[in-house]
Coordinates of C-alpha atoms in Angstrom, one line a residue:
Chain I
G1 CA 0.0 0.0 0.0
D2 CA 0.9 3.6 -0.1
S3 CA 3.2 5.1 2.5
V4 CA 5.1 8.2 3.3
T5 CA 8.3 8.4 5.4
Q6 CA 9.6 11.6 6.7
M7 CA 12.5 12.5 8.9
E8 CA 11.9 12.4 12.6
G9 CA 11.9 15.5 14.7
P10 CA 12.2 17.6 16.5
V11 CA 14.4 19.7 14.3
T12 CA 15.8 22.7 16.2
L13 CA 17.2 25.6 14.2
S14 CA 18.3 29.1 14.8
E15 CA 16.5 31.9 13.0
E16 CA 17.8 32.5 9.5
A17 CA 19.1 28.9 9.2
F18 CA 18.4 26.7 6.3
L19 CA 15.7 24.1 6.7
T20 CA 15.4 20.7 5.0
I21 CA 12.8 18.1 5.9
N22 CA 13.2 14.8 4.0
C23 CA 10.2 13.0 2.6
T24 CA 10.1 9.8 0.6
Y25 CA 7.1 7.9 -0.6
T26 CA 5.9 4.5 -1.9
A27 CA 2.9 4.5 -4.2
T28 CA 1.6 3.0 -7.4
G29 CA 1.1 5.2 -10.4
Y30 CA 1.6 8.9 -10.1
P31 CA 0.4 10.3 -6.8
S32 CA -0.1 14.0 -6.0
L33 CA 2.2 15.2 -3.3
F34 CA 1.6 17.7 -0.5
W35 CA 3.2 19.5 2.4
Y36 CA 0.8 20.5 5.2
V37 CA 1.7 22.6 8.2
Q38 CA 0.1 22.5 11.7
Y39 CA 0.8 25.5 13.9
P40 CA 0.3 24.9 17.7
G41 CA -3.3 24.4 18.6
E42 CA -4.5 24.8 15.0
G43 CA -5.7 22.7 12.1
L44 CA -3.7 21.7 9.0
Q45 CA -3.0 24.2 6.3
L46 CA -1.8 23.3 2.9
L47 CA 1.7 24.7 2.4
L48 CA 2.4 23.5 -1.1
K49 CA 1.7 20.8 -3.6
A50 CA 3.0 19.1 -6.8
T51 CA 0.9 16.9 -9.0
K52 CA 3.4 15.5 -11.5
A53 CA 7.1 14.6 -11.8
D54 CA 9.5 17.5 -11.8
D55 CA 6.9 19.9 -10.6
K56 CA 8.1 22.4 -8.0
G57 CA 5.6 23.6 -5.4
S58 CA 6.4 26.8 -3.5
N59 CA 4.8 29.0 -1.0
K60 CA 5.9 31.5 1.8
G61 CA 9.6 30.8 0.9
F62 CA 9.2 27.0 1.2
E63 CA 9.9 24.8 -1.9
A64 CA 9.6 21.1 -2.7
T65 CA 10.3 19.3 -6.0
Y66 CA 8.5 16.1 -7.0
R67 CA 11.3 13.6 -7.8
K68 CA 9.9 10.4 -9.3
E69 CA 13.3 8.8 -9.8
T70 CA 14.1 9.0 -6.1
T71 CA 10.4 9.0 -5.0
S72 CA 11.1 12.1 -2.9
F73 CA 9.5 15.4 -2.1
H74 CA 11.9 17.2 0.3
L75 CA 10.8 20.5 1.9
E76 CA 13.3 23.3 2.0
K77 CA 13.4 26.9 3.2
G78 CA 16.4 29.1 2.9
S79 CA 16.0 31.3 6.0
V80 CA 13.6 30.2 8.7
Q81 CA 11.8 32.5 11.1
V82 CA 10.5 31.9 14.6
S83 CA 7.0 32.0 13.2
D84 CA 7.9 28.8 11.1
S85 CA 7.9 26.7 14.3
A86 CA 5.2 24.1 13.6
V87 CA 4.7 20.5 12.7
Y88 CA 5.2 19.7 9.0
F89 CA 3.4 16.8 7.3
C90 CA 4.3 15.2 4.0
A91 CA 1.3 13.5 2.3
L92 CA 0.3 11.8 -0.9
S93 CA -2.9 11.1 -2.7
S94 CA -3.0 8.3 -5.2
T95 CA -4.9 8.3 -8.4
D96 CA -7.4 5.7 -7.3
S97 CA -7.8 6.8 -3.7
W98 CA -10.7 9.3 -4.0
G99 CA -8.6 12.0 -2.5
K100 CA -7.6 10.0 0.6
L101 CA -4.4 11.5 2.0
Q102 CA -1.7 9.2 3.3
F103 CA 0.4 11.2 5.8
G104 CA 3.9 10.9 7.1
A105 CA 4.4 10.9 10.8
G106 CA 5.1 14.7 10.9
T107 CA 8.2 16.6 11.8
Q108 CA 8.3 19.2 14.5
V109 CA 10.4 22.2 13.7
V110 CA 11.5 24.6 16.5
V111 CA 13.1 27.8 15.5
T112 CA 14.9 29.8 18.2
P113 CA 15.7 33.5 18.1
Chain W
D1 CA -15.8 33.2 6.2
T2 CA -14.5 29.9 7.6
A3 CA -14.1 27.4 4.8
V4 CA -14.4 24.2 6.8
S5 CA -15.9 24.6 10.3
Q6 CA -16.4 21.9 12.9
T7 CA -18.1 22.0 16.3
P8 CA -17.4 21.7 19.1
K9 CA -13.7 22.6 19.3
Y10 CA -13.3 20.8 22.6
L11 CA -15.3 17.9 23.9
V12 CA -14.8 16.3 27.3
T13 CA -17.0 13.4 28.2
Q14 CA -17.2 10.2 30.2
M15 CA -16.7 6.7 29.1
G16 CA -19.8 5.1 27.7
N17 CA -21.4 8.3 26.5
D18 CA -22.5 9.0 23.0
K19 CA -21.4 12.2 21.3
S20 CA -21.5 13.9 17.9
I21 CA -19.1 16.2 16.0
K22 CA -20.5 18.4 13.3
C23 CA -18.7 19.6 10.2
E24 CA -19.8 22.1 7.5
Q25 CA -17.9 23.4 4.4
N26 CA -18.9 26.4 2.3
L27 CA -16.4 25.8 -0.5
G28 CA -18.8 23.9 -2.8
H29 CA -16.7 20.8 -2.6
D30 CA -18.2 17.4 -3.3
T31 CA -16.0 15.2 -1.1
M32 CA -15.6 15.4 2.7
Y33 CA -13.5 13.4 5.1
W34 CA -12.9 12.6 8.7
Y35 CA -9.3 12.1 9.9
K36 CA -8.1 11.1 13.4
Q37 CA -4.9 12.5 14.9
D38 CA -3.5 10.6 17.8
S39 CA -1.4 11.8 20.7
K40 CA 1.8 11.4 18.6
K41 CA 0.3 13.6 15.9
F42 CA -0.1 10.7 13.5
L43 CA -3.0 11.4 11.1
K44 CA -5.2 8.6 9.6
I45 CA -8.3 8.8 7.5
M46 CA -11.5 7.3 8.9
F47 CA -14.2 8.0 6.4
S48 CA -14.8 9.8 3.1
Y49 CA -18.1 10.9 1.5
N50 CA -18.6 12.0 -2.1
N51 CA -21.9 13.7 -2.9
K52 CA -23.4 12.2 0.3
E53 CA -22.3 8.6 -0.5
L54 CA -19.8 6.8 1.7
I55 CA -16.7 5.9 -0.4
I56 CA -14.0 5.3 2.1
N57 CA -14.5 3.4 5.3
E58 CA -11.1 2.5 6.9
T59 CA -11.0 0.0 9.6
V60 CA -12.9 1.9 12.2
P61 CA -15.1 0.4 15.0
N62 CA -18.8 0.3 14.3
R63 CA -19.3 2.7 17.2
F64 CA -18.2 5.4 14.8
S65 CA -21.0 6.3 12.3
P66 CA -20.7 9.2 9.9
K67 CA -23.7 10.9 8.4
S68 CA -23.9 13.3 5.4
P69 CA -27.3 15.0 5.1
D70 CA -26.0 17.0 2.1
K71 CA -22.7 17.4 0.4
A72 CA -21.9 20.5 2.5
H73 CA -22.2 18.6 5.8
L74 CA -20.5 15.5 7.3
N75 CA -21.2 14.7 10.9
L76 CA -19.5 12.0 13.1
H77 CA -21.4 10.2 15.8
I78 CA -19.6 8.1 18.3
N79 CA -21.4 5.6 20.5
S80 CA -20.2 4.1 23.8
L81 CA -17.0 6.2 24.0
E82 CA -13.8 4.6 25.2
L83 CA -10.6 6.0 26.6
G84 CA -8.8 5.1 23.4
D85 CA -11.1 7.4 21.4
S86 CA -9.4 10.4 22.9
A87 CA -7.8 12.2 20.0
V88 CA -8.2 15.2 17.7
Y89 CA -10.7 14.7 14.9
F90 CA -10.3 16.7 11.7
C91 CA -12.9 17.3 9.1
A92 CA -11.7 18.1 5.6
S93 CA -13.1 18.7 2.1
S94 CA -11.8 18.7 -1.5
Q95 CA -13.3 19.3 -4.9
V96 CA -11.9 16.3 -6.7
A97 CA -9.7 13.4 -6.0
R98 CA -6.0 14.4 -6.0
A99 CA -6.8 18.0 -5.3
E100 CA -5.7 19.6 -2.1
A101 CA -7.9 19.0 1.0
F102 CA -9.0 21.9 3.2
F103 CA -9.1 21.1 6.9
G104 CA -11.2 22.3 9.8
Q105 CA -9.7 23.4 13.1
G106 CA -10.2 20.1 14.7
T107 CA -12.2 18.8 17.6
R108 CA -10.2 17.7 20.6
L109 CA -12.1 14.8 22.2
T110 CA -11.1 13.7 25.7
V111 CA -12.7 10.7 27.2
V112 CA -12.4 10.4 31.0

């Protein structure tokens, strides 16, 4: 079945540091890939998405590229802020899954001043 | 305007009780979902409805019964609550399969 593996947290960074969160997936066909963010005490917000190989999703300084050859969708940001502290979830939706999202375990990111 | 809203935000109840969580979306989407987030933040789908029809029913105890009176609403009723049901329950909606899902703020259910 489909699965998503992302790096364990917490990831602790200083402000303005470079952030990478690794995400790899297993799926049949060509899934859509997503990064969601959950700020403390809040629901999930879509951060970015990519629907086909080599697509790059970007939003709020975050980027991720759909790499089919390595089945990866790593999240990057060049300079993090304290306000980026949150839990980040990688997720996929397969072609025959009626939009069902398969989530990774989530990675907590803590950015210190 | 809130896109996906669910009520209540917090729910504390005793074991054995029956409770409901309501969800409404004003996005005009045709598919709605319930997800459960456990204490370790892991998210797993429970149910999905498309145009009021149940299309996904993951391995969920029969005590959980979703109901969709129309495509803008998806409620979750839980009978005979157990301690293990304590979690955050998220409602979500999407327009078509593979499109992004929009999530509600969650309902934190605590069973004591």
